[in-house]
mmCIF file with all atom_site columns, N, CA and C in Angstrom:
data_model
loop_
_atom_site.group_PDB
_atom_site.id
_atom_site.type_symbol
_atom_site.label_atom_id
_atom_site.label_alt_id
_atom_site.label_comp_id
_atom_site.label_asym_id
_atom_site.label_entity_id
_atom_site.label_seq_id
_atom_site.pdbx_PDB_ins_code
_atom_site.Cartn_x
_atom_site.Cartn_y
_atom_site.Cartn_z
_atom_site.occupancy
_atom_site.B_iso_or_equiv
_atom_site.pdbx_formal_charge
_atom_site.auth_seq_id
_atom_site.auth_comp_id
_atom_site.auth_asym_id
_atom_site.auth_atom_id
_atom_site.pdbx_PDB_model_num
ATOM 1   N N  . UNK I 1 1  ? -10.227 -2.472  9.315   1.00 48.00 ? 104 UNK I N  1
ATOM 2   C CA . UNK I 1 1  ? -10.620 -2.271  7.945   1.00 48.00 ? 104 UNK I CA 1
ATOM 3   C C  . UNK I 1 1  ? -11.094 -0.835  7.774   1.00 48.00 ? 104 UNK I C  1
ATOM 4   N N  . UNK I 1 2  ? -10.794 -0.263  6.640   1.00 48.00 ? 105 UNK I N  1
ATOM 5   C CA . UNK I 1 2  ? -11.301 1.076   6.366   1.00 48.00 ? 105 UNK I CA 1
ATOM 6   C C  . UNK I 1 2  ? -12.783 0.968   6.022   1.00 48.00 ? 105 UNK I C  1
ATOM 7   N N  . UNK I 1 3  ? -13.452 2.098   6.094   1.00 56.00 ? 106 UNK I N  1
ATOM 8   C CA . UNK I 1 3  ? -14.879 2.043   5.778   1.00 56.00 ? 106 UNK I CA 1
ATOM 9   C C  . UNK I 1 3  ? -15.064 1.718   4.308   1.00 56.00 ? 106 UNK I C  1
ATOM 10  N N  . UNK I 1 4  ? -16.123 0.998   4.003   1.00 62.00 ? 107 UNK I N  1
ATOM 11  C CA . UNK I 1 4  ? -16.366 0.540   2.637   1.00 62.00 ? 107 UNK I CA 1
ATOM 12  C C  . UNK I 1 4  ? -16.992 1.594   1.750   1.00 62.00 ? 107 UNK I C  1
ATOM 13  N N  . UNK I 1 5  ? -17.623 2.591   2.354   1.00 61.00 ? 108 UNK I N  1
ATOM 14  C CA . UNK I 1 5  ? -18.287 3.623   1.571   1.00 61.00 ? 108 UNK I CA 1
ATOM 15  C C  . UNK I 1 5  ? -17.726 4.973   1.975   1.00 61.00 ? 108 UNK I C  1
ATOM 16  N N  . UNK I 1 6  ? -17.339 5.769   0.984   1.00 63.00 ? 109 UNK I N  1
ATOM 17  C CA . UNK I 1 6  ? -16.797 7.091   1.272   1.00 63.00 ? 109 UNK I CA 1
ATOM 18  C C  . UNK I 1 6  ? -17.925 8.064   1.607   1.00 63.00 ? 109 UNK I C  1
ATOM 19  N N  . UNK I 1 7  ? -17.562 9.267   1.971   1.00 67.00 ? 110 UNK I N  1
ATOM 20  C CA . UNK I 1 7  ? -18.552 10.270  2.358   1.00 67.00 ? 110 UNK I CA 1
ATOM 21  C C  . UNK I 1 7  ? -19.513 10.624  1.232   1.00 67.00 ? 110 UNK I C  1
ATOM 22  N N  . UNK I 1 8  ? -19.061 10.502  -0.016  1.00 71.00 ? 111 UNK I N  1
ATOM 23  C CA . UNK I 1 8  ? -19.940 10.858  -1.137  1.00 71.00 ? 111 UNK I CA 1
ATOM 24  C C  . UNK I 1 8  ? -20.757 9.672   -1.654  1.00 71.00 ? 111 UNK I C  1
ATOM 25  N N  . UNK I 1 9  ? -20.708 8.535   -0.961  1.00 71.00 ? 112 UNK I N  1
ATOM 26  C CA . UNK I 1 9  ? -21.531 7.395   -1.334  1.00 71.00 ? 112 UNK I CA 1
ATOM 27  C C  . UNK I 1 9  ? -20.843 6.368   -2.204  1.00 71.00 ? 112 UNK I C  1
ATOM 28  N N  . UNK I 1 10 ? -19.664 6.686   -2.717  1.00 85.00 ? 113 UNK I N  1
ATOM 29  C CA . UNK I 1 10 ? -18.905 5.709   -3.502  1.00 85.00 ? 113 UNK I CA 1
ATOM 30  C C  . UNK I 1 10 ? -18.190 4.745   -2.561  1.00 85.00 ? 113 UNK I C  1
ATOM 31  N N  . UNK I 1 11 ? -17.616 3.700   -3.148  1.00 90.00 ? 114 UNK I N  1
ATOM 32  C CA . UNK I 1 11 ? -16.809 2.792   -2.344  1.00 90.00 ? 114 UNK I CA 1
ATOM 33  C C  . UNK I 1 11 ? -15.562 3.513   -1.853  1.00 90.00 ? 114 UNK I C  1
ATOM 34  N N  . UNK I 1 12 ? -15.052 3.107   -0.697  1.00 91.00 ? 115 UNK I N  1
ATOM 35  C CA . UNK I 1 12 ? -13.832 3.672   -0.160  1.00 91.00 ? 115 UNK I CA 1
ATOM 36  C C  . UNK I 1 12 ? -12.643 3.350   -1.051  1.00 91.00 ? 115 UNK I C  1
ATOM 37  N N  . UNK I 1 13 ? -11.560 4.087   -0.883  1.00 93.00 ? 116 UNK I N  1
ATOM 38  C CA . UNK I 1 13 ? -10.410 3.939   -1.776  1.00 93.00 ? 116 UNK I CA 1
ATOM 39  C C  . UNK I 1 13 ? -9.766  2.572   -1.707  1.00 93.00 ? 116 UNK I C  1
ATOM 40  N N  . UNK I 1 14 ? -9.901  1.867   -0.598  1.00 95.00 ? 117 UNK I N  1
ATOM 41  C CA . UNK I 1 14 ? -9.264  0.559   -0.441  1.00 95.00 ? 117 UNK I CA 1
ATOM 42  C C  . UNK I 1 14 ? -10.249 -0.602  -0.568  1.00 95.00 ? 117 UNK I C  1
ATOM 43  N N  . UNK I 1 15 ? -11.482 -0.308  -0.918  1.00 95.00 ? 118 UNK I N  1
ATOM 44  C CA . UNK I 1 15 ? -12.491 -1.360  -0.967  1.00 95.00 ? 118 UNK I CA 1
ATOM 45  C C  . UNK I 1 15 ? -12.121 -2.471  -1.935  1.00 95.00 ? 118 UNK I C  1
ATOM 46  N N  . UNK I 1 16 ? -11.600 -2.123  -3.088  1.00 96.00 ? 119 UNK I N  1
ATOM 47  C CA . UNK I 1 16 ? -11.235 -3.136  -4.082  1.00 96.00 ? 119 UNK I CA 1
ATOM 48  C C  . UNK I 1 16 ? -10.195 -4.089  -3.513  1.00 96.00 ? 119 UNK I C  1
ATOM 49  N N  . UNK I 1 17 ? -9.190  -3.550  -2.809  1.00 96.00 ? 120 UNK I N  1
ATOM 50  C CA . UNK I 1 17 ? -8.151  -4.392  -2.222  1.00 96.00 ? 120 UNK I CA 1
ATOM 51  C C  . UNK I 1 17 ? -8.716  -5.269  -1.111  1.00 96.00 ? 120 UNK I C  1
ATOM 52  N N  . UNK I 1 18 ? -9.639  -4.710  -0.310  1.00 95.00 ? 121 UNK I N  1
ATOM 53  C CA . UNK I 1 18 ? -10.294 -5.486  0.740   1.00 95.00 ? 121 UNK I CA 1
ATOM 54  C C  . UNK I 1 18 ? -11.089 -6.634  0.117   1.00 95.00 ? 121 UNK I C  1
ATOM 55  N N  . UNK I 1 19 ? -11.809 -6.346  -0.957  1.00 96.00 ? 122 UNK I N  1
ATOM 56  C CA . UNK I 1 19 ? -12.623 -7.361  -1.612  1.00 96.00 ? 122 UNK I CA 1
ATOM 57  C C  . UNK I 1 19 ? -11.738 -8.490  -2.149  1.00 96.00 ? 122 UNK I C  1
ATOM 58  N N  . UNK I 1 20 ? -10.590 -8.142  -2.737  1.00 95.00 ? 123 UNK I N  1
ATOM 59  C CA . UNK I 1 20 ? -9.663  -9.169  -3.242  1.00 95.00 ? 123 UNK I CA 1
ATOM 60  C C  . UNK I 1 20 ? -9.122  -10.027 -2.104  1.00 95.00 ? 123 UNK I C  1
ATOM 61  N N  . UNK I 1 21 ? -8.845  -9.408  -0.964  1.00 93.00 ? 124 UNK I N  1
ATOM 62  C CA . UNK I 1 21 ? -8.359  -10.160 0.194   1.00 93.00 ? 124 UNK I CA 1
ATOM 63  C C  . UNK I 1 21 ? -9.432  -11.104 0.721   1.00 93.00 ? 124 UNK I C  1
ATOM 64  N N  . UNK I 1 22 ? -10.647 -10.622 0.831   1.00 91.00 ? 125 UNK I N  1
ATOM 65  C CA . UNK I 1 22 ? -11.754 -11.461 1.294   1.00 91.00 ? 125 UNK I CA 1
ATOM 66  C C  . UNK I 1 22 ? -11.977 -12.622 0.323   1.00 91.00 ? 125 UNK I C  1
ATOM 67  N N  . UNK I 1 23 ? -11.935 -12.352 -0.970  1.00 93.00 ? 126 UNK I N  1
ATOM 68  C CA . UNK I 1 23 ? -12.102 -13.411 -1.963  1.00 93.00 ? 126 UNK I CA 1
ATOM 69  C C  . UNK I 1 23 ? -11.010 -14.465 -1.830  1.00 93.00 ? 126 UNK I C  1
ATOM 70  N N  . UNK I 1 24 ? -9.784  -14.032 -1.621  1.00 91.00 ? 127 UNK I N  1
ATOM 71  C CA . UNK I 1 24 ? -8.676  -14.962 -1.452  1.00 91.00 ? 127 UNK I CA 1
ATOM 72  C C  . UNK I 1 24 ? -8.878  -15.820 -0.205  1.00 91.00 ? 127 UNK I C  1
ATOM 73  N N  . UNK I 1 25 ? -9.249  -15.181 0.901   1.00 87.00 ? 128 UNK I N  1
ATOM 74  C CA . UNK I 1 25 ? -9.520  -15.948 2.119   1.00 87.00 ? 128 UNK I CA 1
ATOM 75  C C  . UNK I 1 25 ? -10.638 -16.954 1.876   1.00 87.00 ? 128 UNK I C  1
ATOM 76  N N  . UNK I 1 26 ? -11.632 -16.571 1.091   1.00 88.00 ? 129 UNK I N  1
ATOM 77  C CA . UNK I 1 26 ? -12.736 -17.474 0.793   1.00 88.00 ? 129 UNK I CA 1
ATOM 78  C C  . UNK I 1 26 ? -12.290 -18.686 -0.009  1.00 88.00 ? 129 UNK I C  1
ATOM 79  N N  . UNK I 1 27 ? -11.348 -18.481 -0.925  1.00 87.00 ? 130 UNK I N  1
ATOM 80  C CA . UNK I 1 27 ? -10.855 -19.577 -1.756  1.00 87.00 ? 130 UNK I CA 1
ATOM 81  C C  . UNK I 1 27 ? -9.901  -20.495 -0.995  1.00 87.00 ? 130 UNK I C  1
ATOM 82  N N  . UNK I 1 28 ? -9.052  -19.906 -0.185  1.00 82.00 ? 131 UNK I N  1
ATOM 83  C CA . UNK I 1 28 ? -7.954  -20.666 0.414   1.00 82.00 ? 131 UNK I CA 1
ATOM 84  C C  . UNK I 1 28 ? -8.120  -20.906 1.902   1.00 82.00 ? 131 UNK I C  1
ATOM 85  N N  . UNK I 1 29 ? -9.154  -20.416 2.480   1.00 73.00 ? 132 UNK I N  1
ATOM 86  C CA . UNK I 1 29 ? -9.346  -20.597 3.917   1.00 73.00 ? 132 UNK I CA 1
ATOM 87  C C  . UNK I 1 29 ? -8.569  -19.557 4.685   1.00 73.00 ? 132 UNK I C  1
ATOM 88  N N  . UNK I 1 30 ? -9.192  -18.969 5.636   1.00 63.00 ? 133 UNK I N  1
ATOM 89  C CA . UNK I 1 30 ? -8.583  -17.870 6.370   1.00 63.00 ? 133 UNK I CA 1
ATOM 90  C C  . UNK I 1 30 ? -7.381  -18.312 7.187   1.00 63.00 ? 133 UNK I C  1
ATOM 91  N N  . UNK I 1 31 ? -7.424  -19.508 7.723   1.00 66.00 ? 134 UNK I N  1
ATOM 92  C CA . UNK I 1 31 ? -6.352  -19.935 8.618   1.00 66.00 ? 134 UNK I CA 1
ATOM 93  C C  . UNK I 1 31 ? -5.463  -21.009 8.009   1.00 66.00 ? 134 UNK I C  1
ATOM 94  N N  . UNK I 1 32 ? -6.031  -21.916 7.248   1.00 62.00 ? 135 UNK I N  1
ATOM 95  C CA . UNK I 1 32 ? -5.272  -23.051 6.755   1.00 62.00 ? 135 UNK I CA 1
ATOM 96  C C  . UNK I 1 32 ? -4.189  -22.683 5.752   1.00 62.00 ? 135 UNK I C  1
ATOM 97  N N  . UNK I 1 33 ? -4.536  -21.929 4.722   1.00 64.00 ? 136 UNK I N  1
ATOM 98  C CA . UNK I 1 33 ? -3.584  -21.633 3.654   1.00 64.00 ? 136 UNK I CA 1
ATOM 99  C C  . UNK I 1 33 ? -3.461  -20.125 3.433   1.00 64.00 ? 136 UNK I C  1
ATOM 100 N N  . UNK I 1 34 ? -3.395  -19.379 4.519   1.00 68.00 ? 137 UNK I N  1
ATOM 101 C CA . UNK I 1 34 ? -3.362  -17.922 4.408   1.00 68.00 ? 137 UNK I CA 1
ATOM 102 C C  . UNK I 1 34 ? -2.117  -17.408 3.705   1.00 68.00 ? 137 UNK I C  1
ATOM 103 N N  . UNK I 1 35 ? -1.079  -18.240 3.588   1.00 82.00 ? 138 UNK I N  1
ATOM 104 C CA . UNK I 1 35 ? 0.142   -17.802 2.913   1.00 82.00 ? 138 UNK I CA 1
ATOM 105 C C  . UNK I 1 35 ? -0.107  -17.541 1.431   1.00 82.00 ? 138 UNK I C  1
ATOM 106 N N  . UNK I 1 36 ? -1.187  -18.085 0.882   1.00 87.00 ? 139 UNK I N  1
ATOM 107 C CA . UNK I 1 36 ? -1.512  -17.841 -0.520  1.00 87.00 ? 139 UNK I CA 1
ATOM 108 C C  . UNK I 1 36 ? -2.131  -16.464 -0.723  1.00 87.00 ? 139 UNK I C  1
ATOM 109 N N  . UNK I 1 37 ? -2.458  -15.770 0.361   1.00 90.00 ? 140 UNK I N  1
ATOM 110 C CA . UNK I 1 37 ? -3.095  -14.452 0.276   1.00 90.00 ? 140 UNK I CA 1
ATOM 111 C C  . UNK I 1 37 ? -2.152  -13.323 0.695   1.00 90.00 ? 140 UNK I C  1
ATOM 112 N N  . UNK I 1 38 ? -0.866  -13.610 0.753   1.00 92.00 ? 141 UNK I N  1
ATOM 113 C CA . UNK I 1 38 ? 0.099   -12.605 1.229   1.00 92.00 ? 141 UNK I CA 1
ATOM 114 C C  . UNK I 1 38 ? 0.090   -11.357 0.344   1.00 92.00 ? 141 UNK I C  1
ATOM 115 N N  . UNK I 1 39 ? 0.079   -11.542 -0.968  1.00 94.00 ? 142 UNK I N  1
ATOM 116 C CA . UNK I 1 39 ? 0.110   -10.388 -1.874  1.00 94.00 ? 142 UNK I CA 1
ATOM 117 C C  . UNK I 1 39 ? -1.129  -9.513  -1.706  1.00 94.00 ? 142 UNK I C  1
ATOM 118 N N  . UNK I 1 40 ? -2.287  -10.129 -1.576  1.00 94.00 ? 143 UNK I N  1
ATOM 119 C CA . UNK I 1 40 ? -3.514  -9.362  -1.396  1.00 94.00 ? 143 UNK I CA 1
ATOM 120 C C  . UNK I 1 40 ? -3.493  -8.602  -0.078  1.00 94.00 ? 143 UNK I C  1
ATOM 121 N N  . UNK I 1 41 ? -2.954  -9.241  0.968   1.00 93.00 ? 144 UNK I N  1
ATOM 122 C CA . UNK I 1 41 ? -2.861  -8.563  2.266   1.00 93.00 ? 144 UNK I CA 1
ATOM 123 C C  . UNK I 1 41 ? -1.895  -7.385  2.191   1.00 93.00 ? 144 UNK I C  1
ATOM 124 N N  . UNK I 1 42 ? -0.762  -7.564  1.517   1.00 95.00 ? 145 UNK I N  1
ATOM 125 C CA . UNK I 1 42 ? 0.202   -6.473  1.360   1.00 95.00 ? 145 UNK I CA 1
ATOM 126 C C  . UNK I 1 42 ? -0.406  -5.315  0.581   1.00 95.00 ? 145 UNK I C  1
ATOM 127 N N  . UNK I 1 43 ? -1.142  -5.624  -0.481  1.00 97.00 ? 146 UNK I N  1
ATOM 128 C CA . UNK I 1 43 ? -1.776  -4.569  -1.280  1.00 97.00 ? 146 UNK I CA 1
ATOM 129 C C  . UNK I 1 43 ? -2.781  -3.779  -0.441  1.00 97.00 ? 146 UNK I C  1
ATOM 130 N N  . UNK I 1 44 ? -3.583  -4.491  0.345   1.00 96.00 ? 147 UNK I N  1
ATOM 131 C CA . UNK I 1 44 ? -4.575  -3.824  1.193   1.00 96.00 ? 147 UNK I CA 1
ATOM 132 C C  . UNK I 1 44 ? -3.895  -2.963  2.254   1.00 96.00 ? 147 UNK I C  1
ATOM 133 N N  . UNK I 1 45 ? -2.868  -3.513  2.878   1.00 96.00 ? 148 UNK I N  1
ATOM 134 C CA . UNK I 1 45 ? -2.138  -2.772  3.903   1.00 96.00 ? 148 UNK I CA 1
ATOM 135 C C  . UNK I 1 45 ? -1.486  -1.526  3.316   1.00 96.00 ? 148 UNK I C  1
ATOM 136 N N  . UNK I 1 46 ? -0.915  -1.636  2.119   1.00 97.00 ? 149 UNK I N  1
ATOM 137 C CA . UNK I 1 46 ? -0.291  -0.478  1.473   1.00 97.00 ? 149 UNK I CA 1
ATOM 138 C C  . UNK I 1 46 ? -1.338  0.584   1.148   1.00 97.00 ? 149 UNK I C  1
ATOM 139 N N  . UNK I 1 47 ? -2.495  0.165   0.707   1.00 97.00 ? 150 UNK I N  1
ATOM 140 C CA . UNK I 1 47 ? -3.562  1.118   0.412   1.00 97.00 ? 150 UNK I CA 1
ATOM 141 C C  . UNK I 1 47 ? -3.965  1.880   1.675   1.00 97.00 ? 150 UNK I C  1
ATOM 142 N N  . UNK I 1 48 ? -4.045  1.180   2.789   1.00 96.00 ? 151 UNK I N  1
ATOM 143 C CA . UNK I 1 48 ? -4.443  1.827   4.037   1.00 96.00 ? 151 UNK I CA 1
ATOM 144 C C  . UNK I 1 48 ? -3.377  2.762   4.587   1.00 96.00 ? 151 UNK I C  1
ATOM 145 N N  . UNK I 1 49 ? -2.119  2.302   4.592   1.00 96.00 ? 152 UNK I N  1
ATOM 146 C CA . UNK I 1 49 ? -1.078  3.006   5.354   1.00 96.00 ? 152 UNK I CA 1
ATOM 147 C C  . UNK I 1 49 ? 0.018   3.670   4.525   1.00 96.00 ? 152 UNK I C  1
ATOM 148 N N  . UNK I 1 50 ? 0.158   3.307   3.272   1.00 96.00 ? 153 UNK I N  1
ATOM 149 C CA . UNK I 1 50 ? 1.148   3.905   2.360   1.00 96.00 ? 153 UNK I CA 1
ATOM 150 C C  . UNK I 1 50 ? 2.579   3.790   2.888   1.00 96.00 ? 153 UNK I C  1
ATOM 151 N N  . UNK I 1 51 ? 2.910   2.702   3.543   1.00 96.00 ? 154 UNK I N  1
ATOM 152 C CA . UNK I 1 51 ? 4.259   2.549   4.113   1.00 96.00 ? 154 UNK I CA 1
ATOM 153 C C  . UNK I 1 51 ? 5.328   2.449   3.032   1.00 96.00 ? 154 UNK I C  1
ATOM 154 N N  . UNK I 1 52 ? 5.077   1.672   1.984   1.00 96.00 ? 155 UNK I N  1
ATOM 155 C CA . UNK I 1 52 ? 6.060   1.526   0.910   1.00 96.00 ? 155 UNK I CA 1
ATOM 156 C C  . UNK I 1 52 ? 6.235   2.851   0.176   1.00 96.00 ? 155 UNK I C  1
ATOM 157 N N  . UNK I 1 53 ? 5.132   3.532   -0.083  1.00 96.00 ? 156 UNK I N  1
ATOM 158 C CA . UNK I 1 53 ? 5.202   4.828   -0.751  1.00 96.00 ? 156 UNK I CA 1
ATOM 159 C C  . UNK I 1 53 ? 5.975   5.833   0.097   1.00 96.00 ? 156 UNK I C  1
ATOM 160 N N  . UNK I 1 54 ? 5.698   5.873   1.386   1.00 96.00 ? 157 UNK I N  1
ATOM 161 C CA . UNK I 1 54 ? 6.394   6.796   2.280   1.00 96.00 ? 157 UNK I CA 1
ATOM 162 C C  . UNK I 1 54 ? 7.886   6.507   2.318   1.00 96.00 ? 157 UNK I C  1
ATOM 163 N N  . UNK I 1 55 ? 8.251   5.237   2.371   1.00 96.00 ? 158 UNK I N  1
ATOM 164 C CA . UNK I 1 55 ? 9.672   4.863   2.388   1.00 96.00 ? 158 UNK I CA 1
ATOM 165 C C  . UNK I 1 55 ? 10.344  5.261   1.080   1.00 96.00 ? 158 UNK I C  1
ATOM 166 N N  . UNK I 1 56 ? 9.651   5.062   -0.034  1.00 97.00 ? 159 UNK I N  1
ATOM 167 C CA . UNK I 1 56 ? 10.226  5.440   -1.325  1.00 97.00 ? 159 UNK I CA 1
ATOM 168 C C  . UNK I 1 56 ? 10.415  6.948   -1.430  1.00 97.00 ? 159 UNK I C  1
ATOM 169 N N  . UNK I 1 57 ? 9.432   7.711   -0.995  1.00 97.00 ? 160 UNK I N  1
ATOM 170 C CA . UNK I 1 57 ? 9.558   9.172   -1.030  1.00 97.00 ? 160 UNK I CA 1
ATOM 171 C C  . UNK I 1 57 ? 10.695  9.655   -0.140  1.00 97.00 ? 160 UNK I C  1
ATOM 172 N N  . UNK I 1 58 ? 10.865  9.009   1.004   1.00 97.00 ? 161 UNK I N  1
ATOM 173 C CA . UNK I 1 58 ? 11.968  9.376   1.902   1.00 97.00 ? 161 UNK I CA 1
ATOM 174 C C  . UNK I 1 58 ? 13.315  9.094   1.241   1.00 97.00 ? 161 UNK I C  1
ATOM 175 N N  . UNK I 1 59 ? 13.448  7.966   0.548   1.00 97.00 ? 162 UNK I N  1
ATOM 176 C CA . UNK I 1 59 ? 14.697  7.661   -0.164  1.00 97.00 ? 162 UNK I CA 1
ATOM 177 C C  . UNK I 1 59 ? 14.959  8.689   -1.263  1.00 97.00 ? 162 UNK I C  1
ATOM 178 N N  . UNK I 1 60 ? 13.905  9.114   -1.951  1.00 97.00 ? 163 UNK I N  1
ATOM 179 C CA . UNK I 1 60 ? 14.062  10.124  -3.003  1.00 97.00 ? 163 UNK I CA 1
ATOM 180 C C  . UNK I 1 60 ? 14.524  11.447  -2.389  1.00 97.00 ? 163 UNK I C  1
ATOM 181 N N  . UNK I 1 61 ? 13.913  11.839  -1.261  1.00 97.00 ? 164 UNK I N  1
ATOM 182 C CA . UNK I 1 61 ? 14.322  13.085  -0.595  1.00 97.00 ? 164 UNK I CA 1
ATOM 183 C C  . UNK I 1 61 ? 15.781  13.021  -0.154  1.00 97.00 ? 164 UNK I C  1
ATOM 184 N N  . UNK I 1 62 ? 16.199  11.880  0.378   1.00 97.00 ? 165 UNK I N  1
ATOM 185 C CA . UNK I 1 62 ? 17.586  11.719  0.817   1.00 97.00 ? 165 UNK I CA 1
ATOM 186 C C  . UNK I 1 62 ? 18.544  11.821  -0.360  1.00 97.00 ? 165 UNK I C  1
ATOM 187 N N  . UNK I 1 63 ? 18.200  11.173  -1.476  1.00 96.00 ? 166 UNK I N  1
ATOM 188 C CA . UNK I 1 63 ? 19.054  11.225  -2.658  1.00 96.00 ? 166 UNK I CA 1
ATOM 189 C C  . UNK I 1 63 ? 19.124  12.647  -3.214  1.00 96.00 ? 166 UNK I C  1
ATOM 190 N N  . UNK I 1 64 ? 18.009  13.350  -3.213  1.00 95.00 ? 167 UNK I N  1
ATOM 191 C CA . UNK I 1 64 ? 18.001  14.739  -3.690  1.00 95.00 ? 167 UNK I CA 1
ATOM 192 C C  . UNK I 1 64 ? 18.893  15.609  -2.805  1.00 95.00 ? 167 UNK I C  1
ATOM 193 N N  . UNK I 1 65 ? 18.777  15.439  -1.496  1.00 95.00 ? 168 UNK I N  1
ATOM 194 C CA . UNK I 1 65 ? 19.622  16.206  -0.575  1.00 95.00 ? 168 UNK I CA 1
ATOM 195 C C  . UNK I 1 65 ? 21.091  15.915  -0.810  1.00 95.00 ? 168 UNK I C  1
ATOM 196 N N  . UNK I 1 66 ? 21.394  14.662  -1.034  1.00 95.00 ? 169 UNK I N  1
ATOM 197 C CA . UNK I 1 66 ? 22.779  14.269  -1.298  1.00 95.00 ? 169 UNK I CA 1
ATOM 198 C C  . UNK I 1 66 ? 23.292  14.941  -2.569  1.00 95.00 ? 169 UNK I C  1
ATOM 199 N N  . UNK I 1 67 ? 22.481  14.924  -3.635  1.00 94.00 ? 170 UNK I N  1
ATOM 200 C CA . UNK I 1 67 ? 22.893  15.542  -4.898  1.00 94.00 ? 170 UNK I CA 1
ATOM 201 C C  . UNK I 1 67 ? 23.038  17.055  -4.764  1.00 94.00 ? 170 UNK I C  1
ATOM 202 N N  . UNK I 1 68 ? 22.173  17.675  -3.982  1.00 93.00 ? 171 UNK I N  1
ATOM 203 C CA . UNK I 1 68 ? 22.284  19.122  -3.756  1.00 93.00 ? 171 UNK I CA 1
ATOM 204 C C  . UNK I 1 68 ? 23.592  19.438  -3.045  1.00 93.00 ? 171 UNK I C  1
ATOM 205 N N  . UNK I 1 69 ? 23.930  18.658  -2.020  1.00 94.00 ? 172 UNK I N  1
ATOM 206 C CA . UNK I 1 69 ? 25.180  18.881  -1.278  1.00 94.00 ? 172 UNK I CA 1
ATOM 207 C C  . UNK I 1 69 ? 26.403  18.689  -2.161  1.00 94.00 ? 172 UNK I C  1
ATOM 208 N N  . UNK I 1 70 ? 26.308  17.764  -3.102  1.00 93.00 ? 173 UNK I N  1
ATOM 209 C CA . UNK I 1 70 ? 27.426  17.502  -4.022  1.00 93.00 ? 173 UNK I CA 1
ATOM 210 C C  . UNK I 1 70 ? 27.447  18.490  -5.185  1.00 93.00 ? 173 UNK I C  1
ATOM 211 N N  . UNK I 1 71 ? 26.447  19.332  -5.291  1.00 92.00 ? 174 UNK I N  1
ATOM 212 C CA . UNK I 1 71 ? 26.370  20.320  -6.373  1.00 92.00 ? 174 UNK I CA 1
ATOM 213 C C  . UNK I 1 71 ? 25.958  19.711  -7.697  1.00 92.00 ? 174 UNK I C  1
ATOM 214 N N  . UNK I 1 72 ? 25.351  18.560  -7.678  1.00 91.00 ? 175 UNK I N  1
ATOM 215 C CA . UNK I 1 72 ? 24.933  17.875  -8.893  1.00 91.00 ? 175 UNK I CA 1
ATOM 216 C C  . UNK I 1 72 ? 23.460  18.068  -9.222  1.00 91.00 ? 175 UNK I C  1
ATOM 217 N N  . UNK I 1 73 ? 22.721  18.784  -8.385  1.00 88.00 ? 176 UNK I N  1
ATOM 218 C CA . UNK I 1 73 ? 21.293  19.023  -8.633  1.00 88.00 ? 176 UNK I CA 1
ATOM 219 C C  . UNK I 1 73 ? 21.147  20.341  -9.372  1.00 88.00 ? 176 UNK I C  1
ATOM 220 N N  . UNK I 1 74 ? 20.402  20.354  -10.486 1.00 85.00 ? 177 UNK I N  1
ATOM 221 C CA . UNK I 1 74 ? 20.266  21.595  -11.252 1.00 85.00 ? 177 UNK I CA 1
ATOM 222 C C  . UNK I 1 74 ? 19.600  22.697  -10.414 1.00 85.00 ? 177 UNK I C  1
ATOM 223 N N  . UNK I 1 75 ? 20.120  23.877  -10.549 1.00 72.00 ? 178 UNK I N  1
ATOM 224 C CA . UNK I 1 75 ? 19.594  25.011  -9.786  1.00 72.00 ? 178 UNK I CA 1
ATOM 225 C C  . UNK I 1 75 ? 18.533  25.737  -10.551 1.00 72.00 ? 178 UNK I C  1
#
């Protein structure tokens, strides 16, 4: 888990997502019905690691490179 409080005393950037995940686990049980908390877990994981964002940016860079090679990107 990321730290809950940032250096300036505010909550950490992912605290809200962590809180939603904890609330979901509290409602549905951590082990019994954890499949109901998949979205909250994905949101928290994305906040921590930015994997989806990184993959999207990489696809954009690849498409831009392709368009430049084809001469379709404005100069």
